[in-house]
Amino acid sequence: MMIDYIIVGYGIAGLSFAFKLIKEKKDFVIIDTPETNSTFQSGAVLNPTILKRYTISWKGSDFLKFAKKFYVEFENEYNVKVFDKIVIHRYFSRKQEQNDWIVASGLKPLENYLDHQVINEYNDPILLKNGYGIVKNTAKIYPKLLLDTFKFNLTKNNFINKKFDYKKLEIFKQYVKYGNFKSKKIVFCEGVGIKNNIFFNYLPIESLKGEYLLIKSPKLSSKYILKSSIYIIPLEKKVFWVGSTFDFNDKSQKKTKKGYNFLLSKLNSFISVPFEVIDHEIGFRPVVKDRRPILGRHPKYENLILYNGLGTRGLMLAPLLSKWLYEYTSDNKEFYKEISINRYKDLYKN
Ligand SMILES: Cc1cc2nc3c(=O)[nH]c(=O)nc-3n(C[C@H](O)[C@H](O)[C@H](O)COP(=O)(O)OP(=O)(O)OC[C@H]3O[C@@H](n4cnc5c(N)ncnc54)[C@H](O)[C@@H]3O)c2cc1C
């Protein structure tokens, strides 16, 4: 039997694309091993602002708006809570930043996100005393619950828990064949696993390692996210996600003492209440030099499609990207050149 799509990789890219396929009544199978799953490790904040440079990410408002709609739709579909609106308290490292904040908060489109007021009263147990501002209209996702729920609701035939073997893919003009599956198209969403993809590993997608801690701290508020040079994100039962590091050079799967000490020292100079470190984890973000995702058809094989490079904001980007990718693969609708695979066509050697 011919199906419409094989999806390789079940992170937010694979999940949101499959969700779109269900809506469009298309057949698909997902093939995944969760070895390098970035979505699962994510801080999962939906925030389009780049606070270091007081700007917003490319089409950030469009991505955020669509993502919020998507996660609410997901919640309604599966009767589960995977999304919370939550503001970020951005603590300044220097008093001078207060002026920068006030100026930026009056500019479009940042005014939609940066509350104009700078606050100098501290109700929270915070050591930094240079004031803070509130980033509004932001949200967070519960990625594990999201992934588990969607998978649970798929049929057995929709999900194969196996490593995809690229050498076993047979490519024909109108379809591809993989084991017993014949499919019109195959979409590769392997995150940093792309390095093993013999068809697309010419692309400049790198892994950016991030270490983070899970801490328990009964005296910290769970009502908002705290941010200085690190994020402190409330999960449940007074557990907080604290991260993260950014390391392009270290490709090892190991947690490092250096990462642990870095996060601990940042935490100790940020909050003044006791906490217990209950876990130390790592993840790898699939990043592209120009900080844009890469989507599109293989230069030689039309039915091989790439969906990768979601970088540091994949949870926010994927819902709208999946819609665009679907329209591209089903109706040949072109998308923005900024995210098209064509921008790297010169790197492809036949
Ligand atoms: C520490 C950290 C913090 C982050 N914080 C945020 C945040 O706050 N907000 C935000 O929006 N984003 C955040 N991100 C980024 C976000 O997590 C990623 O952009 C996103 O998860 C990438 O999703 P993906 O679906 O492309 O890849 P992944 O989630 O990595 O999924 C790819 C899947 O494919 C599988 N796979 C790979 N190769 C094969 C193969 N050959 N066969 C079968 N399966 C295979 C992998 O094991 C994995 O399960 C963070 C990332 C990290 C690491």
mmCIF file of C-alpha atoms and ligand atoms in Angstrom:
data_model
loop_
_atom_site.group_PDB
_atom_site.id
_atom_site.type_symbol
_atom_site.label_atom_id
_atom_site.label_comp_id
_atom_site.label_asym_id
_atom_site.label_seq_id
_atom_site.Cartn_x
_atom_site.Cartn_y
_atom_site.Cartn_z
ATOM 1 C CA MET A 1 0.000 0.000 0.000
ATOM 2 C CA MET A 2 1.206 3.503 -0.829
ATOM 3 C CA ILE A 3 1.205 6.035 2.036
ATOM 4 C CA ASP A 4 1.615 9.805 1.752
ATOM 5 C CA TYR A 5 4.577 10.483 4.050
ATOM 6 C CA ILE A 6 7.326 8.779 6.015
ATOM 7 C CA ILE A 7 8.556 11.069 8.812
ATOM 8 C CA VAL A 8 12.006 10.347 10.245
ATOM 9 C CA GLY A 9 12.411 11.808 13.754
ATOM 10 C CA TYR A 10 9.876 12.511 16.452
ATOM 11 C CA GLY A 11 10.733 15.824 18.075
ATOM 12 C CA ILE A 12 8.626 18.958 17.747
ATOM 13 C CA ALA A 13 9.289 19.081 13.979
ATOM 14 C CA GLY A 14 8.033 15.530 13.380
ATOM 15 C CA LEU A 15 5.165 15.891 15.847
ATOM 16 C CA SER A 16 3.810 19.181 14.509
ATOM 17 C CA PHE A 17 4.114 17.994 10.904
ATOM 18 C CA ALA A 18 2.277 14.752 11.735
ATOM 19 C CA PHE A 19 -0.415 16.756 13.557
ATOM 20 C CA LYS A 20 -0.923 18.765 10.366
ATOM 21 C CA LEU A 21 -1.114 15.545 8.319
ATOM 22 C CA ILE A 22 -3.868 14.205 10.580
ATOM 23 C CA LYS A 23 -5.840 17.416 10.001
ATOM 24 C CA GLU A 24 -5.342 17.023 6.248
ATOM 25 C CA LYS A 25 -6.333 13.336 6.387
ATOM 26 C CA LYS A 26 -3.011 12.091 5.019
ATOM 27 C CA ASP A 27 -1.409 8.726 5.819
ATOM 28 C CA PHE A 28 1.966 8.656 7.487
ATOM 29 C CA VAL A 29 4.385 6.642 9.541
ATOM 30 C CA ILE A 30 6.912 8.092 11.995
ATOM 31 C CA ILE A 31 10.245 6.317 12.465
ATOM 32 C CA ASP A 32 12.186 7.414 15.540
ATOM 33 C CA THR A 33 14.638 6.462 18.243
ATOM 34 C CA PRO A 34 14.738 9.087 20.983
ATOM 35 C CA GLU A 35 18.553 9.004 21.319
ATOM 36 C CA THR A 36 19.235 12.686 20.674
ATOM 37 C CA ASN A 37 15.822 14.231 21.303
ATOM 38 C CA SER A 38 16.258 17.968 21.806
ATOM 39 C CA THR A 39 12.551 18.672 22.266
ATOM 40 C CA PHE A 40 12.444 16.509 25.370
ATOM 41 C CA GLN A 41 15.399 18.394 26.937
ATOM 42 C CA SER A 42 14.135 21.828 26.022
ATOM 43 C CA GLY A 43 13.388 24.700 28.390
ATOM 44 C CA ALA A 44 10.324 25.024 26.135
ATOM 45 C CA VAL A 45 9.738 28.742 26.558
ATOM 46 C CA LEU A 46 7.893 30.562 23.784
ATOM 47 C CA ASN A 47 9.651 33.911 23.680
ATOM 48 C CA PRO A 48 10.365 35.829 20.458
ATOM 49 C CA THR A 49 12.554 38.505 22.096
ATOM 50 C CA ILE A 50 16.345 38.537 21.985
ATOM 51 C CA LEU A 51 16.968 40.422 25.195
ATOM 52 C CA LYS A 52 20.727 40.695 24.790
ATOM 53 C CA ARG A 53 20.249 42.802 21.656
ATOM 54 C CA TYR A 54 16.791 44.211 22.377
ATOM 55 C CA THR A 55 15.272 42.917 19.206
ATOM 56 C CA ILE A 56 12.979 40.079 18.190
ATOM 57 C CA SER A 57 13.773 36.965 16.204
ATOM 58 C CA TRP A 58 12.932 36.664 12.486
ATOM 59 C CA LYS A 59 9.122 36.782 12.109
ATOM 60 C CA GLY A 60 9.003 36.145 15.865
ATOM 61 C CA SER A 61 5.511 37.562 16.356
ATOM 62 C CA ASP A 62 4.046 35.426 13.549
ATOM 63 C CA PHE A 63 5.664 32.281 14.922
ATOM 64 C CA LEU A 64 4.549 33.004 18.476
ATOM 65 C CA LYS A 65 0.968 33.758 17.504
ATOM 66 C CA PHE A 66 0.646 30.597 15.446
ATOM 67 C CA ALA A 67 2.393 28.449 18.076
ATOM 68 C CA LYS A 68 -0.016 29.550 20.807
ATOM 69 C CA LYS A 69 -2.959 28.662 18.593
ATOM 70 C CA PHE A 70 -1.393 25.300 17.768
ATOM 71 C CA TYR A 71 -0.773 24.263 21.385
ATOM 72 C CA VAL A 72 -4.279 25.279 22.434
ATOM 73 C CA GLU A 73 -5.681 23.269 19.523
ATOM 74 C CA PHE A 74 -3.540 20.332 20.651
ATOM 75 C CA GLU A 75 -4.894 20.660 24.194
ATOM 76 C CA ASN A 76 -8.468 20.680 22.970
ATOM 77 C CA GLU A 77 -7.884 17.744 20.662
ATOM 78 C CA TYR A 78 -6.343 15.490 23.319
ATOM 79 C CA ASN A 79 -7.830 16.969 26.481
ATOM 80 C CA VAL A 80 -4.444 17.568 28.106
ATOM 81 C CA LYS A 81 -2.615 20.624 29.488
ATOM 82 C CA VAL A 82 0.652 21.186 27.592
ATOM 83 C CA PHE A 83 0.730 24.982 27.448
ATOM 84 C CA ASP A 84 0.793 27.797 30.024
ATOM 85 C CA LYS A 85 0.856 31.535 29.546
ATOM 86 C CA ILE A 86 3.608 32.823 31.817
ATOM 87 C CA VAL A 87 5.604 36.072 31.995
ATOM 88 C CA ILE A 88 9.375 36.391 32.384
ATOM 89 C CA HIS A 89 10.983 38.574 35.049
ATOM 90 C CA ARG A 90 14.147 39.817 33.390
ATOM 91 C CA TYR A 91 16.678 40.882 36.051
ATOM 92 C CA PHE A 92 19.291 43.435 34.987
ATOM 93 C CA SER A 93 22.977 42.857 35.627
ATOM 94 C CA ARG A 94 23.715 46.627 35.653
ATOM 95 C CA LYS A 95 21.612 49.682 36.555
ATOM 96 C CA GLN A 96 22.332 51.116 33.071
ATOM 97 C CA GLU A 97 20.171 48.369 31.571
ATOM 98 C CA GLN A 98 17.100 50.046 33.040
ATOM 99 C CA ASN A 99 17.440 52.863 30.488
ATOM 100 C CA ASP A 100 18.001 50.415 27.631
ATOM 101 C CA TRP A 101 14.866 48.569 28.681
ATOM 102 C CA ILE A 102 12.724 51.712 28.848
ATOM 103 C CA VAL A 103 13.867 52.828 25.389
ATOM 104 C CA ALA A 104 13.366 49.368 23.863
ATOM 105 C CA SER A 105 9.934 48.940 25.415
ATOM 106 C CA GLY A 106 8.690 51.946 23.435
ATOM 107 C CA LEU A 107 9.794 50.536 20.084
ATOM 108 C CA LYS A 108 7.777 48.420 17.672
ATOM 109 C CA PRO A 109 7.376 45.426 17.822
ATOM 110 C CA LEU A 110 9.132 45.068 21.202
ATOM 111 C CA GLU A 111 6.430 47.167 22.857
ATOM 112 C CA ASN A 112 4.161 44.106 22.565
ATOM 113 C CA TYR A 113 6.531 42.134 24.769
ATOM 114 C CA LEU A 114 8.471 44.469 27.088
ATOM 115 C CA ASP A 115 6.387 46.030 29.813
ATOM 116 C CA HIS A 116 7.311 49.704 29.968
ATOM 117 C CA GLN A 117 7.721 49.796 33.726
ATOM 118 C CA VAL A 118 11.032 48.997 35.421
ATOM 119 C CA ILE A 119 10.588 47.503 38.882
ATOM 120 C CA ASN A 120 12.929 48.191 41.788
ATOM 121 C CA GLU A 121 11.029 46.425 44.556
ATOM 122 C CA TYR A 122 11.905 42.828 45.241
ATOM 123 C CA ASN A 123 9.248 40.441 46.523
ATOM 124 C CA ASP A 124 11.267 37.453 45.424
ATOM 125 C CA PRO A 125 14.420 36.082 47.062
ATOM 126 C CA ILE A 126 16.754 37.632 44.488
ATOM 127 C CA LEU A 127 20.339 38.764 45.015
ATOM 128 C CA LEU A 128 20.584 40.993 41.909
ATOM 129 C CA LYS A 129 19.443 44.482 42.919
ATOM 130 C CA ASN A 130 19.593 46.376 39.618
ATOM 131 C CA GLY A 131 15.868 46.208 38.958
ATOM 132 C CA TYR A 132 13.898 44.074 36.533
ATOM 133 C CA GLY A 133 11.439 44.308 33.670
ATOM 134 C CA ILE A 134 8.592 42.014 32.685
ATOM 135 C CA VAL A 135 8.478 40.227 29.337
ATOM 136 C CA LYS A 136 4.813 39.647 28.571
ATOM 137 C CA ASN A 137 2.817 37.569 26.073
ATOM 138 C CA THR A 138 5.248 34.681 26.552
ATOM 139 C CA ALA A 139 4.393 31.061 27.350
ATOM 140 C CA LYS A 140 5.871 27.683 28.159
ATOM 141 C CA ILE A 141 5.193 24.154 26.974
ATOM 142 C CA TYR A 142 5.426 20.792 28.722
ATOM 143 C CA PRO A 143 7.369 18.911 26.042
ATOM 144 C CA LYS A 144 7.421 15.440 27.586
ATOM 145 C CA LEU A 145 3.659 15.454 28.044
ATOM 146 C CA LEU A 146 3.231 16.795 24.514
ATOM 147 C CA LEU A 147 5.367 14.035 22.968
ATOM 148 C CA ASP A 148 3.866 11.256 25.121
ATOM 149 C CA THR A 149 0.274 12.331 24.492
ATOM 150 C CA PHE A 150 0.556 12.534 20.724
ATOM 151 C CA LYS A 151 2.394 9.221 20.497
ATOM 152 C CA PHE A 152 -0.139 7.523 22.772
ATOM 153 C CA ASN A 153 -2.959 8.614 20.477
ATOM 154 C CA LEU A 154 -1.324 7.316 17.304
ATOM 155 C CA THR A 155 -2.121 3.839 16.080
ATOM 156 C CA LYS A 156 0.528 1.130 16.217
ATOM 157 C CA ASN A 157 0.948 1.444 12.445
ATOM 158 C CA ASN A 158 1.778 5.141 12.698
ATOM 159 C CA PHE A 159 4.906 4.804 14.843
ATOM 160 C CA ILE A 160 8.005 2.652 14.512
ATOM 161 C CA ASN A 161 10.475 2.754 17.337
ATOM 162 C CA LYS A 162 13.651 2.056 15.351
ATOM 163 C CA LYS A 163 16.715 3.777 14.028
ATOM 164 C CA PHE A 164 16.264 4.749 10.390
ATOM 165 C CA ASP A 165 18.865 3.113 8.147
ATOM 166 C CA TYR A 166 19.572 5.518 5.288
ATOM 167 C CA LYS A 167 21.243 2.868 3.154
ATOM 168 C CA LYS A 168 18.002 0.895 3.005
ATOM 169 C CA LEU A 169 16.034 3.707 1.406
ATOM 170 C CA GLU A 170 15.169 3.033 -2.239
ATOM 171 C CA ILE A 171 14.350 6.097 -4.294
ATOM 172 C CA PHE A 172 12.096 6.039 -7.359
ATOM 173 C CA LYS A 173 10.705 8.861 -9.467
ATOM 174 C CA GLN A 174 7.212 8.888 -7.906
ATOM 175 C CA TYR A 175 7.856 7.374 -4.479
ATOM 176 C CA VAL A 176 10.361 5.963 -1.998
ATOM 177 C CA LYS A 177 10.509 2.485 -0.513
ATOM 178 C CA TYR A 178 11.725 1.660 2.973
ATOM 179 C CA GLY A 179 11.227 -1.910 4.175
ATOM 180 C CA ASN A 180 7.544 -2.665 3.683
ATOM 181 C CA PHE A 181 6.606 0.976 3.239
ATOM 182 C CA LYS A 182 6.053 2.676 -0.073
ATOM 183 C CA SER A 183 5.555 6.398 0.381
ATOM 184 C CA LYS A 184 5.051 9.354 -1.936
ATOM 185 C CA LYS A 185 7.421 11.455 0.170
ATOM 186 C CA ILE A 186 9.829 11.192 3.065
ATOM 187 C CA VAL A 187 10.434 14.087 5.472
ATOM 188 C CA PHE A 188 13.629 14.072 7.533
ATOM 189 C CA CYS A 189 13.268 15.755 10.953
ATOM 190 C CA GLU A 190 16.162 14.223 12.890
ATOM 191 C CA GLY A 191 17.448 17.319 14.675
ATOM 192 C CA VAL A 192 21.185 16.895 15.314
ATOM 193 C CA GLY A 193 20.887 13.294 14.065
ATOM 194 C CA ILE A 194 21.169 14.816 10.571
ATOM 195 C CA LYS A 195 24.912 14.268 10.704
ATOM 196 C CA ASN A 196 24.240 10.599 9.807
ATOM 197 C CA ASN A 197 21.871 11.457 6.965
ATOM 198 C CA ILE A 198 23.799 10.611 3.789
ATOM 199 C CA PHE A 199 21.425 12.698 1.645
ATOM 200 C CA PHE A 200 21.464 15.939 3.602
ATOM 201 C CA ASN A 201 24.637 15.985 5.684
ATOM 202 C CA TYR A 202 26.216 18.488 3.270
ATOM 203 C CA LEU A 203 24.159 21.175 5.011
ATOM 204 C CA PRO A 204 25.793 23.401 7.668
ATOM 205 C CA ILE A 205 23.693 22.241 10.622
ATOM 206 C CA GLU A 206 25.680 21.969 13.835
ATOM 207 C CA SER A 207 24.921 20.706 17.293
ATOM 208 C CA LEU A 208 25.007 23.263 20.085
ATOM 209 C CA LYS A 209 25.286 21.543 23.428
ATOM 210 C CA GLY A 210 23.276 22.814 26.375
ATOM 211 C CA GLU A 211 23.567 21.576 29.942
ATOM 212 C CA TYR A 212 20.869 22.297 32.478
ATOM 213 C CA LEU A 213 19.901 21.450 36.049
ATOM 214 C CA LEU A 214 16.648 20.499 37.679
ATOM 215 C CA ILE A 215 16.409 21.960 41.161
ATOM 216 C CA LYS A 216 13.857 21.770 43.929
ATOM 217 C CA SER A 217 13.277 25.014 45.816
ATOM 218 C CA PRO A 218 10.095 25.312 47.914
ATOM 219 C CA LYS A 219 10.563 29.052 48.462
ATOM 220 C CA LEU A 220 10.748 30.123 44.809
ATOM 221 C CA SER A 221 7.577 31.337 43.117
ATOM 222 C CA SER A 222 6.131 29.179 40.333
ATOM 223 C CA LYS A 223 4.086 32.053 38.936
ATOM 224 C CA TYR A 224 6.713 33.393 36.541
ATOM 225 C CA ILE A 225 9.996 32.598 34.851
ATOM 226 C CA LEU A 226 13.117 34.242 36.289
ATOM 227 C CA LYS A 227 15.846 35.317 33.893
ATOM 228 C CA SER A 228 19.306 36.810 34.323
ATOM 229 C CA SER A 229 22.110 35.176 32.346
ATOM 230 C CA ILE A 230 20.247 31.906 33.005
ATOM 231 C CA TYR A 231 16.594 30.933 32.963
ATOM 232 C CA ILE A 232 14.795 29.535 36.019
ATOM 233 C CA ILE A 233 11.622 27.948 34.684
ATOM 234 C CA PRO A 234 8.954 26.499 36.990
ATOM 235 C CA LEU A 235 7.882 22.948 36.178
ATOM 236 C CA GLU A 236 5.688 21.253 38.768
ATOM 237 C CA LYS A 237 5.799 20.615 42.512
ATOM 238 C CA LYS A 238 8.440 23.303 43.096
ATOM 239 C CA VAL A 239 10.849 21.765 40.611
ATOM 240 C CA PHE A 240 12.597 24.268 38.311
ATOM 241 C CA TRP A 241 14.510 23.908 35.022
ATOM 242 C CA VAL A 242 17.730 25.942 35.278
ATOM 243 C CA GLY A 243 19.772 26.591 32.175
ATOM 244 C CA SER A 244 21.533 26.588 30.146
ATOM 245 C CA THR A 245 25.071 26.471 28.807
ATOM 246 C CA PHE A 246 25.944 27.005 25.124
ATOM 247 C CA ASP A 247 28.906 24.986 23.865
ATOM 248 C CA PHE A 248 29.675 24.459 20.157
ATOM 249 C CA ASN A 249 32.939 22.606 20.766
ATOM 250 C CA ASP A 250 31.880 19.817 23.085
ATOM 251 C CA LYS A 251 30.070 17.123 21.073
ATOM 252 C CA SER A 252 30.267 14.436 23.778
ATOM 253 C CA GLN A 253 27.122 12.978 25.341
ATOM 254 C CA LYS A 254 28.629 13.549 28.781
ATOM 255 C CA LYS A 255 27.515 15.968 31.462
ATOM 256 C CA THR A 256 30.506 18.060 32.484
ATOM 257 C CA LYS A 257 31.752 19.342 35.812
ATOM 258 C CA LYS A 258 32.408 22.658 34.048
ATOM 259 C CA GLY A 259 28.755 22.966 32.961
ATOM 260 C CA TYR A 260 27.504 21.996 36.391
ATOM 261 C CA ASN A 261 29.754 24.501 38.172
ATOM 262 C CA PHE A 262 28.849 27.268 35.725
ATOM 263 C CA LEU A 263 25.123 26.820 36.330
ATOM 264 C CA LEU A 264 25.571 26.483 40.067
ATOM 265 C CA SER A 265 27.608 29.677 40.342
ATOM 266 C CA LYS A 266 25.045 31.590 38.232
ATOM 267 C CA LEU A 267 22.286 30.266 40.446
ATOM 268 C CA ASN A 268 24.125 31.127 43.654
ATOM 269 C CA SER A 269 24.623 34.700 42.524
ATOM 270 C CA PHE A 270 20.974 35.027 41.408
ATOM 271 C CA ILE A 271 18.702 33.604 44.114
ATOM 272 C CA SER A 272 19.042 33.739 47.880
ATOM 273 C CA VAL A 273 16.925 30.759 48.942
ATOM 274 C CA PRO A 274 18.050 27.168 49.487
ATOM 275 C CA PHE A 275 17.677 24.675 46.654
ATOM 276 C CA GLU A 276 18.529 21.069 46.023
ATOM 277 C CA VAL A 277 19.945 19.942 42.668
ATOM 278 C CA ILE A 278 17.943 16.862 41.724
ATOM 279 C CA ASP A 279 19.238 16.315 38.188
ATOM 280 C CA HIS A 280 21.842 17.462 35.676
ATOM 281 C CA GLU A 281 21.088 16.861 31.977
ATOM 282 C CA ILE A 282 22.286 17.739 28.486
ATOM 283 C CA GLY A 283 20.674 18.390 25.116
ATOM 284 C CA PHE A 284 21.826 19.390 21.629
ATOM 285 C CA ARG A 285 20.170 22.134 19.591
ATOM 286 C CA PRO A 286 20.293 21.778 15.783
ATOM 287 C CA VAL A 287 21.597 25.185 14.719
ATOM 288 C CA VAL A 288 22.455 26.839 11.410
ATOM 289 C CA LYS A 289 25.053 29.614 11.075
ATOM 290 C CA ASP A 290 22.538 32.159 9.772
ATOM 291 C CA ARG A 291 20.148 31.179 12.612
ATOM 292 C CA ARG A 292 17.348 30.165 10.246
ATOM 293 C CA PRO A 293 15.767 26.727 9.865
ATOM 294 C CA ILE A 294 16.353 24.786 6.642
ATOM 295 C CA LEU A 295 13.371 23.339 4.793
ATOM 296 C CA GLY A 296 12.889 21.977 1.323
ATOM 297 C CA ARG A 297 13.480 19.288 -1.276
ATOM 298 C CA HIS A 298 16.739 17.500 -1.895
ATOM 299 C CA PRO A 299 18.553 19.059 -4.892
ATOM 300 C CA LYS A 300 18.504 15.748 -6.780
ATOM 301 C CA TYR A 301 15.708 13.599 -5.276
ATOM 302 C CA GLU A 302 12.390 15.485 -5.290
ATOM 303 C CA ASN A 303 10.567 13.224 -2.842
ATOM 304 C CA LEU A 304 13.219 13.592 -0.113
ATOM 305 C CA ILE A 305 12.401 16.599 2.065
ATOM 306 C CA LEU A 306 14.379 18.193 4.862
ATOM 307 C CA TYR A 307 12.940 19.906 7.955
ATOM 308 C CA ASN A 308 15.722 20.869 10.350
ATOM 309 C CA GLY A 309 17.814 23.644 11.903
ATOM 310 C CA LEU A 310 15.203 24.712 14.454
ATOM 311 C CA GLY A 311 17.958 26.125 16.653
ATOM 312 C CA THR A 312 17.238 27.588 20.057
ATOM 313 C CA ARG A 313 13.521 28.267 19.469
ATOM 314 C CA GLY A 314 12.159 25.104 17.915
ATOM 315 C CA LEU A 315 9.086 24.867 20.123
ATOM 316 C CA MET A 316 8.010 28.294 18.930
ATOM 317 C CA LEU A 317 8.921 27.854 15.258
ATOM 318 C CA ALA A 318 7.720 24.354 14.443
ATOM 319 C CA PRO A 319 3.926 24.795 14.340
ATOM 320 C CA LEU A 320 4.002 27.474 11.614
ATOM 321 C CA LEU A 321 6.936 25.869 9.782
ATOM 322 C CA SER A 322 4.959 22.612 9.620
ATOM 323 C CA LYS A 323 2.044 24.413 8.025
ATOM 324 C CA TRP A 324 4.361 26.014 5.457
ATOM 325 C CA LEU A 325 6.102 22.719 4.787
ATOM 326 C CA TYR A 326 2.808 20.951 4.232
ATOM 327 C CA GLU A 327 1.684 23.583 1.723
ATOM 328 C CA TYR A 328 5.060 23.298 -0.015
ATOM 329 C CA THR A 329 4.969 19.511 -0.288
ATOM 330 C CA SER A 330 1.304 19.192 -1.209
ATOM 331 C CA ASP A 331 0.591 22.361 -3.243
ATOM 332 C CA ASN A 332 4.104 23.379 -4.330
ATOM 333 C CA LYS A 333 3.669 26.646 -2.464
ATOM 334 C CA GLU A 334 7.117 28.235 -2.106
ATOM 335 C CA PHE A 335 8.159 29.622 1.247
ATOM 336 C CA TYR A 336 10.509 32.410 2.299
ATOM 337 C CA LYS A 337 13.974 32.255 0.749
ATOM 338 C CA GLU A 338 15.441 32.877 4.228
ATOM 339 C CA ILE A 339 14.502 29.332 5.288
ATOM 340 C CA SER A 340 14.731 27.567 1.942
ATOM 341 C CA ILE A 341 17.245 24.786 1.387
ATOM 342 C CA ASN A 342 18.078 26.495 -1.916
ATOM 343 C CA ARG A 343 20.266 28.992 -0.120
ATOM 344 C CA TYR A 344 22.806 26.180 0.328
ATOM 345 C CA LYS A 345 22.586 24.655 -3.160
ATOM 346 C CA ASP A 346 26.229 25.521 -3.879
ATOM 347 C CA LEU A 347 27.343 23.212 -1.072
ATOM 348 C CA TYR A 348 25.744 20.171 -2.693
ATOM 349 C CA LYS A 349 28.151 17.988 -4.631
ATOM 350 C CA ASN A 350 26.394 15.444 -6.786
HETATM 351 C C1 LIG B 1 19.024 22.845 26.639
HETATM 352 C C2 LIG B 1 18.045 23.289 25.592
HETATM 353 C C3 LIG B 1 17.123 24.296 25.870
HETATM 354 C C4 LIG B 1 16.205 24.705 24.901
HETATM 355 N N1 LIG B 1 15.265 25.653 25.212
HETATM 356 C C5 LIG B 1 14.325 26.004 24.298
HETATM 357 C C6 LIG B 1 13.287 26.911 24.635
HETATM 358 O O1 LIG B 1 13.206 27.401 25.758
HETATM 359 N N2 LIG B 1 12.358 27.216 23.677
HETATM 360 C C7 LIG B 1 12.396 26.666 22.422
HETATM 361 O O2 LIG B 1 11.511 26.969 21.595
HETATM 362 N N3 LIG B 1 13.378 25.798 22.074
HETATM 363 C C8 LIG B 1 14.337 25.463 22.981
HETATM 364 N N4 LIG B 1 15.330 24.586 22.642
HETATM 365 C C9 LIG B 1 15.461 24.188 21.241
HETATM 366 C C10 LIG B 1 14.486 23.084 20.857
HETATM 367 O O3 LIG B 1 14.519 22.084 21.832
HETATM 368 C C11 LIG B 1 14.877 22.539 19.479
HETATM 369 O O4 LIG B 1 14.901 23.584 18.532
HETATM 370 C C12 LIG B 1 13.854 21.513 18.981
HETATM 371 O O5 LIG B 1 13.529 20.615 19.998
HETATM 372 C C13 LIG B 1 14.372 20.739 17.778
HETATM 373 O O6 LIG B 1 13.357 19.844 17.418
HETATM 374 P P1 LIG B 1 13.521 18.770 16.268
HETATM 375 O O7 LIG B 1 12.216 18.102 16.138
HETATM 376 O O8 LIG B 1 14.128 19.410 15.075
HETATM 377 O O9 LIG B 1 14.642 17.753 16.814
HETATM 378 P P2 LIG B 1 14.586 16.722 18.026
HETATM 379 O O10 LIG B 1 13.676 17.179 19.093
HETATM 380 O O11 LIG B 1 16.005 16.469 18.415
HETATM 381 O O12 LIG B 1 13.952 15.411 17.397
HETATM 382 C C14 LIG B 1 14.645 14.614 16.462
HETATM 383 C C15 LIG B 1 14.345 13.154 16.732
HETATM 384 O O13 LIG B 1 14.875 12.357 15.657
HETATM 385 C C16 LIG B 1 15.533 11.223 16.207
HETATM 386 N N5 LIG B 1 16.486 10.686 15.222
HETATM 387 C C17 LIG B 1 17.636 11.236 14.773
HETATM 388 N N6 LIG B 1 18.214 10.427 13.860
HETATM 389 C C18 LIG B 1 17.405 9.344 13.723
HETATM 390 C C19 LIG B 1 17.448 8.152 12.930
HETATM 391 N N7 LIG B 1 18.444 7.894 12.072
HETATM 392 N N8 LIG B 1 16.450 7.245 13.061
HETATM 393 C C20 LIG B 1 15.415 7.466 13.917
HETATM 394 N N9 LIG B 1 15.320 8.580 14.687
HETATM 395 C C21 LIG B 1 16.302 9.501 14.592
HETATM 396 C C22 LIG B 1 16.186 11.805 17.464
HETATM 397 O O14 LIG B 1 16.654 10.824 18.351
HETATM 398 C C23 LIG B 1 15.012 12.626 18.005
HETATM 399 O O15 LIG B 1 14.120 11.816 18.722
HETATM 400 C C24 LIG B 1 16.241 24.126 23.603
HETATM 401 C C25 LIG B 1 17.155 23.098 23.330
HETATM 402 C C26 LIG B 1 18.049 22.676 24.312
HETATM 403 C C27 LIG B 1 19.001 21.551 23.997
#
